[in-house]
Amino acid sequence: MSSPKSATDEDTRGKPVEQITFRFCSECSNMLYPKQDDNSHRLQFTCRTCHYTEEAQSSCVFRNVMNNAAGETAGVTQDVGSDPTLPREIISCPSCSHNEAVFFQSQQRSAETGMKLFYLKPDFPQPPSLNWSHAGRTVGEWQLTLPQADAGLPPNWEVRHSNSKNLPYYFNTTDKVSRWEPPPGTDTEKLKHYMATHHSASTSRPADGPVPDGKIRAAHLLVKHEGSRRPSSWRQEKIDRTKEDAYSIIRGYEEKIKSGQSSLGDLAVTESDCSSARKRGDLGYFGQGDMQREFEEAAFALKVGEVSGIIETASGLHLIERSGQPPSVRLPIISLLT
C-alpha cells in the first residue's frame, strides 16, 4: 500500500485532498474524538471513557472541528459502528482501495464544514510500517487523504461555515481573504449542487414552542435582477438578467409550488439569490420594522402555511411562505439587505 499523501497534495484527477487522522487513547485504547478547547480554542483529542486529552500537533490533523456538545454527540460516539443516527456510506480506502471503511458525516455544522471520520471494520488490512492495531486498539495514528467535494470554486478557494452568522462563506487559503459571494471564475452549476448537498439545513418543527410576541416566522425565495439594489448573490457574482426575465423565472417557481411539484424550501436551496437559501429560505422570527415594507406587509398578511404571490422589493422578486412553529434550533434573523 502506498504511503498516505499530505493534506496539500492533489490526487490524479487534480482535486484537492483533505487529511483525515484518527487516534487511540494511550490509557484505555479507545478511539479518541476531536474537540476544540473552550479556553485556548485549540484542537484536542479526547477519550470519552477515561477523559485522556492530548493537544493536536498539526493544524492539518482535523480541519473540521466540532465545538458544541450536541454536535459531538451526533457526530461521534464511543462505538461509532453501531450508532444508527449517523449518516454513512461504504467507500473505498483512498490509500489501498479496500472497501471495508465506513465514512461518517456529522449531522451538525460548526466552524468549518462538519467533521468527517473513518471507522474501520475489524477485518480492515493493517497498514504496514505504522504503529497500528485495529483489533486491539493500541496506541496509534493513521492519516488518510480524501478528495474534497468539487464545489466548482477557482484554485485556492474553499467553502467554510461562519459560526456567528450560521452561514457558509468563501475563503481563499492563499490570500487569507473571505467573502459571502462566490469568487470570479466559479462554476455556478457545480456550486449549486455542492451547496444543496453540504450546506442546506432542513428546519424540523417541534409539536409546540413559544412564539415571540408580535413576531412571525417566514421563509422566502428571492430572484434578483439587474435593477436590484445589490445585483449579486452566492449563486452569481454579477446578476445581469432583466426584471422581465426575473418575473418569468419566479413565475415558473410559483407554478411548481402551486402544483405541488416542489416546495418553496426545496426550490430556495438551489434557486434563491438570498443567503437564506442555506436554510431553505428560512428567515427566522421578525417583527414590524425588521424587513422591507413591501415584504413585511405581504408576510404579515399570510396565514400560517400560505405562500404569497410574487412580491417586488428593492432587493428583487420574492415568494414568501409563512410558518408557525420555531425550528429545533433558533435561527438568527437574516435581514433583507441583499
C-alpha atoms as a PDB file:
ATOM      1  CA  MET A   1       0.000   0.000   0.000  1.00  0.00           C
ATOM      2  CA  SER A   2       1.341   3.413  -0.881  1.00  0.00           C
ATOM      3  CA  SER A   3       2.036   5.853   1.921  1.00  0.00           C
ATOM      4  CA  PRO A   4      -0.630   8.475   2.636  1.00  0.00           C
ATOM      5  CA  LYS A   5      -0.277  11.834   0.929  1.00  0.00           C
ATOM      6  CA  SER A   6      -0.053  15.120   2.802  1.00  0.00           C
ATOM      7  CA  ALA A   7      -3.012  17.458   3.163  1.00  0.00           C
ATOM      8  CA  THR A   8      -1.671  19.683   0.402  1.00  0.00           C
ATOM      9  CA  ASP A   9      -1.300  17.008  -2.261  1.00  0.00           C
ATOM     10  CA  GLU A  10      -3.696  16.526  -5.146  1.00  0.00           C
ATOM     11  CA  ASP A  11      -4.975  13.251  -6.483  1.00  0.00           C
ATOM     12  CA  THR A  12      -4.701  12.156 -10.088  1.00  0.00           C
ATOM     13  CA  ARG A  13      -7.881  13.997 -11.020  1.00  0.00           C
ATOM     14  CA  GLY A  14      -6.440  17.287  -9.825  1.00  0.00           C
ATOM     15  CA  LYS A  15      -8.915  17.704  -6.964  1.00  0.00           C
ATOM     16  CA  PRO A  16      -7.668  18.925  -3.586  1.00  0.00           C
ATOM     17  CA  VAL A  17      -7.470  16.341  -0.852  1.00  0.00           C
ATOM     18  CA  GLU A  18      -8.025  16.657   2.837  1.00  0.00           C
ATOM     19  CA  GLN A  19      -6.136  14.820   5.537  1.00  0.00           C
ATOM     20  CA  ILE A  20      -8.076  12.671   7.979  1.00  0.00           C
ATOM     21  CA  THR A  21      -6.427  11.440  11.159  1.00  0.00           C
ATOM     22  CA  PHE A  22      -7.859   9.171  13.822  1.00  0.00           C
ATOM     23  CA  ARG A  23      -6.100   8.285  17.059  1.00  0.00           C
ATOM     24  CA  PHE A  24      -6.440   5.919  20.001  1.00  0.00           C
ATOM     25  CA  CYS A  25      -6.163   6.572  23.727  1.00  0.00           C
ATOM     26  CA  SER A  26      -2.822   5.580  25.274  1.00  0.00           C
ATOM     27  CA  GLU A  27      -4.549   4.782  28.577  1.00  0.00           C
ATOM     28  CA  CYS A  28      -7.536   2.633  27.627  1.00  0.00           C
ATOM     29  CA  SER A  29      -7.099   2.162  23.842  1.00  0.00           C
ATOM     30  CA  ASN A  30     -10.491   3.629  22.948  1.00  0.00           C
ATOM     31  CA  MET A  31     -10.817   5.805  19.876  1.00  0.00           C
ATOM     32  CA  LEU A  32     -10.207   9.491  20.585  1.00  0.00           C
ATOM     33  CA  TYR A  33     -12.518  12.139  19.203  1.00  0.00           C
ATOM     34  CA  PRO A  34     -11.645  15.705  18.177  1.00  0.00           C
ATOM     35  CA  LYS A  35     -12.723  18.601  20.365  1.00  0.00           C
ATOM     36  CA  GLN A  36     -11.959  22.290  20.481  1.00  0.00           C
ATOM     37  CA  ASP A  37     -10.692  23.528  23.853  1.00  0.00           C
ATOM     38  CA  ASP A  38     -13.079  26.212  25.126  1.00  0.00           C
ATOM     39  CA  ASN A  39     -10.285  28.334  26.588  1.00  0.00           C
ATOM     40  CA  SER A  40      -7.439  28.087  24.086  1.00  0.00           C
ATOM     41  CA  HIS A  41      -9.654  27.293  21.061  1.00  0.00           C
ATOM     42  CA  ARG A  42      -7.029  24.779  20.003  1.00  0.00           C
ATOM     43  CA  LEU A  43      -7.822  21.333  18.699  1.00  0.00           C
ATOM     44  CA  GLN A  44      -7.584  18.439  21.127  1.00  0.00           C
ATOM     45  CA  PHE A  45      -8.154  14.699  21.021  1.00  0.00           C
ATOM     46  CA  THR A  46     -10.218  13.403  23.953  1.00  0.00           C
ATOM     47  CA  CYS A  47     -11.249   9.949  25.154  1.00  0.00           C
ATOM     48  CA  ARG A  48     -14.910   9.600  26.165  1.00  0.00           C
ATOM     49  CA  THR A  49     -14.119   6.764  28.574  1.00  0.00           C
ATOM     50  CA  CYS A  50     -11.195   7.962  30.688  1.00  0.00           C
ATOM     51  CA  HIS A  51     -11.102  11.652  29.649  1.00  0.00           C
ATOM     52  CA  TYR A  52      -7.499  11.395  28.477  1.00  0.00           C
ATOM     53  CA  THR A  53      -6.742  14.508  26.405  1.00  0.00           C
ATOM     54  CA  GLU A  54      -3.875  15.487  24.151  1.00  0.00           C
ATOM     55  CA  GLU A  55      -3.396  18.554  22.012  1.00  0.00           C
ATOM     56  CA  ALA A  56      -3.247  18.153  18.244  1.00  0.00           C
ATOM     57  CA  GLN A  57       0.269  18.787  16.944  1.00  0.00           C
ATOM     58  CA  SER A  58      -0.710  19.777  13.432  1.00  0.00           C
ATOM     59  CA  SER A  59      -3.350  22.149  12.128  1.00  0.00           C
ATOM     60  CA  CYS A  60      -3.917  19.669   9.311  1.00  0.00           C
ATOM     61  CA  VAL A  61      -4.961  16.850  11.620  1.00  0.00           C
ATOM     62  CA  PHE A  62      -8.628  17.778  11.702  1.00  0.00           C
ATOM     63  CA  ARG A  63      -9.557  20.840   9.694  1.00  0.00           C
ATOM     64  CA  ASN A  64     -13.213  20.390  10.595  1.00  0.00           C
ATOM     65  CA  VAL A  65     -13.823  20.840  14.302  1.00  0.00           C
ATOM     66  CA  MET A  66     -16.940  20.052  16.285  1.00  0.00           C
ATOM     67  CA  ASN A  67     -17.190  22.542  19.144  1.00  0.00           C
ATOM     68  CA  ASN A  68     -20.596  22.073  20.713  1.00  0.00           C
ATOM     69  CA  ALA A  69     -21.884  19.251  22.871  1.00  0.00           C
ATOM     70  CA  ALA A  70     -24.854  18.450  20.656  1.00  0.00           C
ATOM     71  CA  GLY A  71     -22.600  18.220  17.617  1.00  0.00           C
ATOM     72  CA  GLU A  72     -20.155  15.953  19.380  1.00  0.00           C
ATOM     73  CA  THR A  73     -22.965  13.636  20.421  1.00  0.00           C
ATOM     74  CA  ALA A  74     -24.369  13.490  16.909  1.00  0.00           C
ATOM     75  CA  GLY A  75     -21.011  13.217  15.184  1.00  0.00           C
ATOM     76  CA  VAL A  76     -19.034  10.718  17.237  1.00  0.00           C
ATOM     77  CA  THR A  77     -19.856   8.055  19.789  1.00  0.00           C
ATOM     78  CA  GLN A  78     -17.603   5.558  21.523  1.00  0.00           C
ATOM     79  CA  ASP A  79     -18.940   2.792  19.302  1.00  0.00           C
ATOM     80  CA  VAL A  80     -19.364   4.650  16.045  1.00  0.00           C
ATOM     81  CA  GLY A  81     -20.099   1.489  14.119  1.00  0.00           C
ATOM     82  CA  SER A  82     -23.347   0.768  15.963  1.00  0.00           C
ATOM     83  CA  ASP A  83     -24.804   4.283  16.112  1.00  0.00           C
ATOM     84  CA  PRO A  84     -27.863   4.228  13.791  1.00  0.00           C
ATOM     85  CA  THR A  85     -28.225   8.017  13.768  1.00  0.00           C
ATOM     86  CA  LEU A  86     -25.047   8.704  11.831  1.00  0.00           C
ATOM     87  CA  PRO A  87     -25.277   9.243   8.068  1.00  0.00           C
ATOM     88  CA  ARG A  88     -22.836   6.848   6.464  1.00  0.00           C
ATOM     89  CA  GLU A  89     -21.763   5.264   3.232  1.00  0.00           C
ATOM     90  CA  ILE A  90     -19.359   2.479   2.337  1.00  0.00           C
ATOM     91  CA  ILE A  91     -16.403   3.822   0.386  1.00  0.00           C
ATOM     92  CA  SER A  92     -13.040   2.524  -0.699  1.00  0.00           C
ATOM     93  CA  CYS A  93      -9.921   3.439   1.222  1.00  0.00           C
ATOM     94  CA  PRO A  94      -8.106   6.145  -0.776  1.00  0.00           C
ATOM     95  CA  SER A  95      -4.763   4.547   0.117  1.00  0.00           C
ATOM     96  CA  CYS A  96      -5.294   0.853  -0.585  1.00  0.00           C
ATOM     97  CA  SER A  97      -8.729   0.718  -2.305  1.00  0.00           C
ATOM     98  CA  HIS A  98     -10.038  -1.733   0.304  1.00  0.00           C
ATOM     99  CA  ASN A  99     -13.787  -1.236   0.642  1.00  0.00           C
ATOM    100  CA  GLU A 100     -14.319  -2.024   4.313  1.00  0.00           C
ATOM    101  CA  ALA A 101     -14.150   1.568   5.560  1.00  0.00           C
ATOM    102  CA  VAL A 102     -17.258   3.468   6.584  1.00  0.00           C
ATOM    103  CA  PHE A 103     -17.318   7.219   6.131  1.00  0.00           C
ATOM    104  CA  PHE A 104     -19.332   9.264   8.632  1.00  0.00           C
ATOM    105  CA  GLN A 105     -20.574  12.803   8.024  1.00  0.00           C
ATOM    106  CA  SER A 106     -21.636  14.758  11.092  1.00  0.00           C
ATOM    107  CA  GLN A 107     -25.221  15.945  11.372  1.00  0.00           C
ATOM    108  CA  GLN A 108     -24.202  19.236  12.947  1.00  0.00           C
ATOM    109  CA  ARG A 109     -22.382  22.161  11.332  1.00  0.00           C
ATOM    110  CA  SER A 110     -19.575  24.013  13.036  1.00  0.00           C
ATOM    111  CA  ALA A 111     -16.739  26.405  12.333  1.00  0.00           C
ATOM    112  CA  GLU A 112     -15.850  24.652   9.102  1.00  0.00           C
ATOM    113  CA  THR A 113     -17.873  22.220   7.003  1.00  0.00           C
ATOM    114  CA  GLY A 114     -18.625  19.473   9.516  1.00  0.00           C
ATOM    115  CA  MET A 115     -16.452  16.725  10.935  1.00  0.00           C
ATOM    116  CA  LYS A 116     -15.534  13.652   8.919  1.00  0.00           C
ATOM    117  CA  LEU A 117     -14.352  10.389  10.433  1.00  0.00           C
ATOM    118  CA  PHE A 118     -13.369   6.915   9.272  1.00  0.00           C
ATOM    119  CA  TYR A 119     -14.436   3.869  11.226  1.00  0.00           C
ATOM    120  CA  LEU A 120     -12.594   0.703  10.239  1.00  0.00           C
ATOM    121  CA  LYS A 121     -14.204  -2.705  10.440  1.00  0.00           C
ATOM    122  CA  PRO A 122     -12.172  -5.361  12.325  1.00  0.00           C
ATOM    123  CA  ASP A 123     -11.039  -7.116   9.150  1.00  0.00           C
ATOM    124  CA  PHE A 124      -9.561  -3.962   7.647  1.00  0.00           C
ATOM    125  CA  PRO A 125      -5.986  -4.693   6.474  1.00  0.00           C
ATOM    126  CA  GLN A 126      -3.274  -3.428   8.779  1.00  0.00           C
ATOM    127  CA  PRO A 127      -1.195  -0.642   7.193  1.00  0.00           C
ATOM    128  CA  PRO A 128       2.486  -1.572   7.144  1.00  0.00           C
ATOM    129  CA  SER A 129       5.185   0.399   8.974  1.00  0.00           C
ATOM    130  CA  LEU A 130       2.723   2.226  11.188  1.00  0.00           C
ATOM    131  CA  ASN A 131       2.069   1.873  14.880  1.00  0.00           C
ATOM    132  CA  TRP A 132      -1.390   0.433  14.378  1.00  0.00           C
ATOM    133  CA  SER A 133      -3.564  -2.411  15.553  1.00  0.00           C
ATOM    134  CA  HIS A 134      -7.280  -2.084  14.963  1.00  0.00           C
ATOM    135  CA  ALA A 135      -8.387  -5.229  16.761  1.00  0.00           C
ATOM    136  CA  GLY A 136      -6.555  -4.337  19.974  1.00  0.00           C
ATOM    137  CA  ARG A 137      -6.972  -0.591  19.524  1.00  0.00           C
ATOM    138  CA  THR A 138      -3.422   0.041  20.660  1.00  0.00           C
ATOM    139  CA  VAL A 139      -1.896   3.486  20.598  1.00  0.00           C
ATOM    140  CA  GLY A 140      -1.521   4.607  17.019  1.00  0.00           C
ATOM    141  CA  GLU A 141      -2.262   7.086  14.328  1.00  0.00           C
ATOM    142  CA  TRP A 142      -3.089   6.731  10.667  1.00  0.00           C
ATOM    143  CA  GLN A 143      -3.537   9.568   8.224  1.00  0.00           C
ATOM    144  CA  LEU A 144      -5.605   9.138   5.075  1.00  0.00           C
ATOM    145  CA  THR A 145      -6.452  11.547   2.318  1.00  0.00           C
ATOM    146  CA  LEU A 146      -9.841  12.124   0.766  1.00  0.00           C
ATOM    147  CA  PRO A 147     -10.768  14.056  -2.354  1.00  0.00           C
ATOM    148  CA  GLN A 148     -12.782  17.106  -1.349  1.00  0.00           C
ATOM    149  CA  ALA A 149     -16.199  17.514  -2.902  1.00  0.00           C
ATOM    150  CA  ASP A 150     -15.965  19.685  -6.001  1.00  0.00           C
ATOM    151  CA  ALA A 151     -17.679  22.986  -5.197  1.00  0.00           C
ATOM    152  CA  GLY A 152     -16.777  24.465  -8.576  1.00  0.00           C
ATOM    153  CA  LEU A 153     -14.570  27.139  -6.990  1.00  0.00           C
ATOM    154  CA  PRO A 154     -11.353  28.531  -8.519  1.00  0.00           C
ATOM    155  CA  PRO A 155      -7.968  27.318  -7.170  1.00  0.00           C
ATOM    156  CA  ASN A 156      -7.218  28.120  -3.508  1.00  0.00           C
ATOM    157  CA  TRP A 157     -10.866  28.856  -2.690  1.00  0.00           C
ATOM    158  CA  GLU A 158     -12.981  26.721  -0.367  1.00  0.00           C
ATOM    159  CA  VAL A 159     -16.357  26.871   1.332  1.00  0.00           C
ATOM    160  CA  ARG A 160     -16.288  27.446   5.081  1.00  0.00           C
ATOM    161  CA  HIS A 161     -19.016  27.978   7.656  1.00  0.00           C
ATOM    162  CA  SER A 162     -19.484  31.072   9.800  1.00  0.00           C
ATOM    163  CA  ASN A 163     -20.371  30.338  13.421  1.00  0.00           C
ATOM    164  CA  SER A 164     -21.632  33.858  14.093  1.00  0.00           C
ATOM    165  CA  LYS A 165     -23.894  34.024  11.029  1.00  0.00           C
ATOM    166  CA  ASN A 166     -24.543  30.271  10.800  1.00  0.00           C
ATOM    167  CA  LEU A 167     -23.964  30.539   7.053  1.00  0.00           C
ATOM    168  CA  PRO A 168     -21.361  29.314   4.558  1.00  0.00           C
ATOM    169  CA  TYR A 169     -18.830  31.738   3.122  1.00  0.00           C
ATOM    170  CA  TYR A 170     -15.907  31.580   0.667  1.00  0.00           C
ATOM    171  CA  PHE A 171     -12.290  31.616   1.863  1.00  0.00           C
ATOM    172  CA  ASN A 172      -9.049  31.936  -0.092  1.00  0.00           C
ATOM    173  CA  THR A 173      -6.431  29.773   1.615  1.00  0.00           C
ATOM    174  CA  THR A 174      -3.540  31.618  -0.047  1.00  0.00           C
ATOM    175  CA  ASP A 175      -4.563  35.256   0.364  1.00  0.00           C
ATOM    176  CA  LYS A 176      -6.497  34.623   3.615  1.00  0.00           C
ATOM    177  CA  VAL A 177      -9.455  36.670   2.418  1.00  0.00           C
ATOM    178  CA  SER A 178     -13.125  35.771   2.752  1.00  0.00           C
ATOM    179  CA  ARG A 179     -16.331  36.839   1.049  1.00  0.00           C
ATOM    180  CA  TRP A 180     -20.030  35.979   1.079  1.00  0.00           C
ATOM    181  CA  GLU A 181     -20.393  35.799  -2.706  1.00  0.00           C
ATOM    182  CA  PRO A 182     -18.650  33.221  -4.924  1.00  0.00           C
ATOM    183  CA  PRO A 183     -15.287  34.376  -6.315  1.00  0.00           C
ATOM    184  CA  PRO A 184     -14.906  35.127 -10.040  1.00  0.00           C
ATOM    185  CA  GLY A 185     -14.459  32.003 -12.133  1.00  0.00           C
ATOM    186  CA  THR A 186     -16.825  29.834 -10.065  1.00  0.00           C
ATOM    187  CA  ASP A 187     -18.738  27.079 -11.862  1.00  0.00           C
ATOM    188  CA  THR A 188     -22.223  28.038 -10.648  1.00  0.00           C
ATOM    189  CA  GLU A 189     -23.861  24.718 -11.530  1.00  0.00           C
ATOM    190  CA  LYS A 190     -21.306  22.732  -9.509  1.00  0.00           C
ATOM    191  CA  LEU A 191     -21.642  25.212  -6.645  1.00  0.00           C
ATOM    192  CA  LYS A 192     -25.437  24.858  -6.600  1.00  0.00           C
ATOM    193  CA  HIS A 193     -25.125  21.077  -6.375  1.00  0.00           C
ATOM    194  CA  TYR A 194     -22.448  21.338  -3.671  1.00  0.00           C
ATOM    195  CA  MET A 195     -24.498  23.754  -1.567  1.00  0.00           C
ATOM    196  CA  ALA A 196     -27.632  21.651  -1.866  1.00  0.00           C
ATOM    197  CA  THR A 197     -25.691  18.588  -0.712  1.00  0.00           C
ATOM    198  CA  HIS A 198     -23.470  20.052   2.007  1.00  0.00           C
ATOM    199  CA  HIS A 199     -24.935  23.331   3.192  1.00  0.00           C
ATOM    200  CA  SER A 200     -28.710  23.106   3.203  1.00  0.00           C
ATOM    201  CA  ALA A 201     -30.409  22.739   6.564  1.00  0.00           C
ATOM    202  CA  SER A 202     -33.931  21.464   6.974  1.00  0.00           C
ATOM    203  CA  THR A 203     -35.950  23.212   9.636  1.00  0.00           C
ATOM    204  CA  SER A 204     -37.576  20.482  11.662  1.00  0.00           C
ATOM    205  CA  ARG A 205     -40.544  21.761  13.598  1.00  0.00           C
ATOM    206  CA  PRO A 206     -41.418  20.543  17.091  1.00  0.00           C
ATOM    207  CA  ALA A 207     -45.009  19.998  18.113  1.00  0.00           C
ATOM    208  CA  ASP A 208     -45.098  23.224  20.136  1.00  0.00           C
ATOM    209  CA  GLY A 209     -42.906  26.077  21.257  1.00  0.00           C
ATOM    210  CA  PRO A 210     -43.121  29.730  22.306  1.00  0.00           C
ATOM    211  CA  VAL A 211     -43.588  32.310  19.584  1.00  0.00           C
ATOM    212  CA  PRO A 212     -42.071  35.731  20.355  1.00  0.00           C
ATOM    213  CA  ASP A 213     -44.726  38.406  20.929  1.00  0.00           C
ATOM    214  CA  GLY A 214     -45.544  40.410  17.845  1.00  0.00           C
ATOM    215  CA  LYS A 215     -43.257  38.382  15.613  1.00  0.00           C
ATOM    216  CA  ILE A 216     -43.829  35.911  12.822  1.00  0.00           C
ATOM    217  CA  ARG A 217     -41.578  33.428  11.067  1.00  0.00           C
ATOM    218  CA  ALA A 218     -41.350  33.055   7.314  1.00  0.00           C
ATOM    219  CA  ALA A 219     -39.232  31.675   4.503  1.00  0.00           C
ATOM    220  CA  HIS A 220     -38.772  33.171   1.075  1.00  0.00           C
ATOM    221  CA  LEU A 221     -37.300  32.610  -2.357  1.00  0.00           C
ATOM    222  CA  LEU A 222     -35.601  35.636  -3.920  1.00  0.00           C
ATOM    223  CA  VAL A 223     -34.882  36.188  -7.608  1.00  0.00           C
ATOM    224  CA  LYS A 224     -32.680  39.215  -8.258  1.00  0.00           C
ATOM    225  CA  HIS A 225     -32.302  41.179 -11.480  1.00  0.00           C
ATOM    226  CA  GLU A 226     -30.048  43.896 -12.862  1.00  0.00           C
ATOM    227  CA  GLY A 227     -32.151  46.579 -11.156  1.00  0.00           C
ATOM    228  CA  SER A 228     -31.862  45.039  -7.684  1.00  0.00           C
ATOM    229  CA  ARG A 229     -30.103  47.281  -5.199  1.00  0.00           C
ATOM    230  CA  ARG A 230     -27.291  44.746  -4.966  1.00  0.00           C
ATOM    231  CA  PRO A 231     -27.302  42.640  -8.161  1.00  0.00           C
ATOM    232  CA  SER A 232     -25.059  39.891  -6.791  1.00  0.00           C
ATOM    233  CA  SER A 233     -25.587  36.708  -4.801  1.00  0.00           C
ATOM    234  CA  TRP A 234     -23.957  33.484  -3.652  1.00  0.00           C
ATOM    235  CA  ARG A 235     -25.158  31.927  -6.919  1.00  0.00           C
ATOM    236  CA  GLN A 236     -23.838  34.546  -9.309  1.00  0.00           C
ATOM    237  CA  GLU A 237     -21.262  37.292  -8.800  1.00  0.00           C
ATOM    238  CA  LYS A 238     -22.909  39.711 -11.230  1.00  0.00           C
ATOM    239  CA  ILE A 239     -26.610  39.346 -11.977  1.00  0.00           C
ATOM    240  CA  ASP A 240     -27.482  40.886 -15.332  1.00  0.00           C
ATOM    241  CA  ARG A 241     -30.919  39.403 -16.057  1.00  0.00           C
ATOM    242  CA  THR A 242     -33.689  41.913 -16.762  1.00  0.00           C
ATOM    243  CA  LYS A 243     -36.654  42.361 -14.438  1.00  0.00           C
ATOM    244  CA  GLU A 244     -38.848  40.774 -17.105  1.00  0.00           C
ATOM    245  CA  ASP A 245     -36.610  37.694 -17.152  1.00  0.00           C
ATOM    246  CA  ALA A 246     -36.703  37.560 -13.358  1.00  0.00           C
ATOM    247  CA  TYR A 247     -40.512  37.641 -13.434  1.00  0.00           C
ATOM    248  CA  SER A 248     -40.528  34.784 -15.928  1.00  0.00           C
ATOM    249  CA  ILE A 249     -38.203  32.730 -13.714  1.00  0.00           C
ATOM    250  CA  ILE A 250     -40.105  33.287 -10.472  1.00  0.00           C
ATOM    251  CA  ARG A 251     -43.460  32.591 -12.161  1.00  0.00           C
ATOM    252  CA  GLY A 252     -42.058  29.182 -13.059  1.00  0.00           C
ATOM    253  CA  TYR A 253     -41.164  28.567  -9.407  1.00  0.00           C
ATOM    254  CA  GLU A 254     -44.613  29.768  -8.354  1.00  0.00           C
ATOM    255  CA  GLU A 255     -46.271  27.251 -10.672  1.00  0.00           C
ATOM    256  CA  LYS A 256     -44.132  24.403  -9.312  1.00  0.00           C
ATOM    257  CA  ILE A 257     -45.166  25.298  -5.763  1.00  0.00           C
ATOM    258  CA  LYS A 258     -48.874  25.665  -6.620  1.00  0.00           C
ATOM    259  CA  SER A 259     -48.937  22.352  -8.487  1.00  0.00           C
ATOM    260  CA  GLY A 260     -47.218  20.517  -5.639  1.00  0.00           C
ATOM    261  CA  GLN A 261     -44.285  19.625  -7.874  1.00  0.00           C
ATOM    262  CA  SER A 262     -41.908  21.239  -5.385  1.00  0.00           C
ATOM    263  CA  SER A 263     -41.935  23.210  -2.144  1.00  0.00           C
ATOM    264  CA  LEU A 264     -40.654  26.713  -1.585  1.00  0.00           C
ATOM    265  CA  GLY A 265     -37.946  25.377   0.726  1.00  0.00           C
ATOM    266  CA  ASP A 266     -36.734  22.803  -1.779  1.00  0.00           C
ATOM    267  CA  LEU A 267     -36.501  25.408  -4.528  1.00  0.00           C
ATOM    268  CA  ALA A 268     -34.867  28.011  -2.284  1.00  0.00           C
ATOM    269  CA  VAL A 269     -31.887  25.746  -1.542  1.00  0.00           C
ATOM    270  CA  THR A 270     -30.579  25.978  -5.102  1.00  0.00           C
ATOM    271  CA  GLU A 271     -32.508  28.822  -6.750  1.00  0.00           C
ATOM    272  CA  SER A 272     -32.836  31.656  -4.203  1.00  0.00           C
ATOM    273  CA  ASP A 273     -30.492  34.635  -4.541  1.00  0.00           C
ATOM    274  CA  CYS A 274     -30.637  35.231  -0.774  1.00  0.00           C
ATOM    275  CA  SER A 275     -28.107  33.745   1.640  1.00  0.00           C
ATOM    276  CA  SER A 276     -31.076  32.218   3.490  1.00  0.00           C
ATOM    277  CA  ALA A 277     -31.052  29.578   0.730  1.00  0.00           C
ATOM    278  CA  ARG A 278     -28.739  27.586   3.035  1.00  0.00           C
ATOM    279  CA  LYS A 279     -31.666  27.351   5.460  1.00  0.00           C
ATOM    280  CA  ARG A 280     -34.294  26.522   2.843  1.00  0.00           C
ATOM    281  CA  GLY A 281     -35.211  30.202   2.743  1.00  0.00           C
ATOM    282  CA  ASP A 282     -35.909  30.433   6.487  1.00  0.00           C
ATOM    283  CA  LEU A 283     -35.557  33.991   7.819  1.00  0.00           C
ATOM    284  CA  GLY A 284     -36.193  33.255  11.480  1.00  0.00           C
ATOM    285  CA  TYR A 285     -38.553  35.440  13.511  1.00  0.00           C
ATOM    286  CA  PHE A 286     -39.067  39.090  12.669  1.00  0.00           C
ATOM    287  CA  GLY A 287     -41.448  41.855  13.684  1.00  0.00           C
ATOM    288  CA  GLN A 288     -42.800  45.127  12.380  1.00  0.00           C
ATOM    289  CA  GLY A 289     -39.985  47.298  11.078  1.00  0.00           C
ATOM    290  CA  ASP A 290     -37.444  44.492  10.703  1.00  0.00           C
ATOM    291  CA  MET A 291     -37.900  43.923   6.972  1.00  0.00           C
ATOM    292  CA  GLN A 292     -38.583  45.994   3.878  1.00  0.00           C
ATOM    293  CA  ARG A 293     -42.115  47.390   3.949  1.00  0.00           C
ATOM    294  CA  GLU A 294     -43.493  45.519   0.914  1.00  0.00           C
ATOM    295  CA  PHE A 295     -42.061  42.225   2.146  1.00  0.00           C
ATOM    296  CA  GLU A 296     -43.276  42.766   5.701  1.00  0.00           C
ATOM    297  CA  GLU A 297     -46.839  43.692   4.700  1.00  0.00           C
ATOM    298  CA  ALA A 298     -47.135  40.612   2.500  1.00  0.00           C
ATOM    299  CA  ALA A 299     -45.672  38.269   5.134  1.00  0.00           C
ATOM    300  CA  PHE A 300     -47.926  39.510   7.953  1.00  0.00           C
ATOM    301  CA  ALA A 301     -50.986  39.189   5.691  1.00  0.00           C
ATOM    302  CA  LEU A 302     -50.353  35.477   5.107  1.00  0.00           C
ATOM    303  CA  LYS A 303     -51.907  32.678   7.112  1.00  0.00           C
ATOM    304  CA  VAL A 304     -49.618  30.004   8.528  1.00  0.00           C
ATOM    305  CA  GLY A 305     -48.642  27.629   5.716  1.00  0.00           C
ATOM    306  CA  GLU A 306     -49.782  30.026   2.991  1.00  0.00           C
ATOM    307  CA  VAL A 307     -47.498  31.104   0.135  1.00  0.00           C
ATOM    308  CA  SER A 308     -47.703  34.627  -1.258  1.00  0.00           C
ATOM    309  CA  GLY A 309     -47.881  35.741  -4.815  1.00  0.00           C
ATOM    310  CA  ILE A 310     -44.879  37.486  -6.336  1.00  0.00           C
ATOM    311  CA  ILE A 311     -43.735  40.391  -4.139  1.00  0.00           C
ATOM    312  CA  GLU A 312     -41.439  43.095  -5.504  1.00  0.00           C
ATOM    313  CA  THR A 313     -38.954  44.947  -3.279  1.00  0.00           C
ATOM    314  CA  ALA A 314     -35.726  46.833  -3.842  1.00  0.00           C
ATOM    315  CA  SER A 315     -33.908  43.519  -3.405  1.00  0.00           C
ATOM    316  CA  GLY A 316     -35.783  41.760  -6.198  1.00  0.00           C
ATOM    317  CA  LEU A 317     -38.779  39.449  -6.547  1.00  0.00           C
ATOM    318  CA  HIS A 318     -39.942  37.213  -3.705  1.00  0.00           C
ATOM    319  CA  LEU A 319     -42.215  34.304  -2.949  1.00  0.00           C
ATOM    320  CA  ILE A 320     -42.946  34.165   0.800  1.00  0.00           C
ATOM    321  CA  GLU A 321     -44.187  31.272   2.912  1.00  0.00           C
ATOM    322  CA  ARG A 322     -45.349  31.930   6.470  1.00  0.00           C
ATOM    323  CA  SER A 323     -44.646  29.212   9.030  1.00  0.00           C
ATOM    324  CA  GLY A 324     -45.891  28.808  12.574  1.00  0.00           C
ATOM    325  CA  GLN A 325     -43.578  26.796  14.804  1.00  0.00           C
ATOM    326  CA  PRO A 326     -39.953  27.628  15.569  1.00  0.00           C
ATOM    327  CA  PRO A 327     -37.188  25.416  14.177  1.00  0.00           C
ATOM    328  CA  SER A 328     -35.470  22.987  16.530  1.00  0.00           C
ATOM    329  CA  VAL A 329     -32.531  25.404  16.781  1.00  0.00           C
ATOM    330  CA  ARG A 330     -33.345  29.118  16.878  1.00  0.00           C
ATOM    331  CA  LEU A 331     -32.140  30.698  13.662  1.00  0.00           C
ATOM    332  CA  PRO A 332     -30.880  34.287  13.505  1.00  0.00           C
ATOM    333  CA  ILE A 333     -32.892  36.828  11.572  1.00  0.00           C
ATOM    334  CA  ILE A 334     -31.424  37.321   8.119  1.00  0.00           C
ATOM    335  CA  SER A 335     -32.394  40.871   7.209  1.00  0.00           C
ATOM    336  CA  LEU A 336     -33.138  41.598   3.592  1.00  0.00           C
ATOM    337  CA  LEU A 337     -30.035  43.657   2.963  1.00  0.00           C
ATOM    338  CA  THR A 338     -29.097  41.650  -0.080  1.00  0.00           C
END
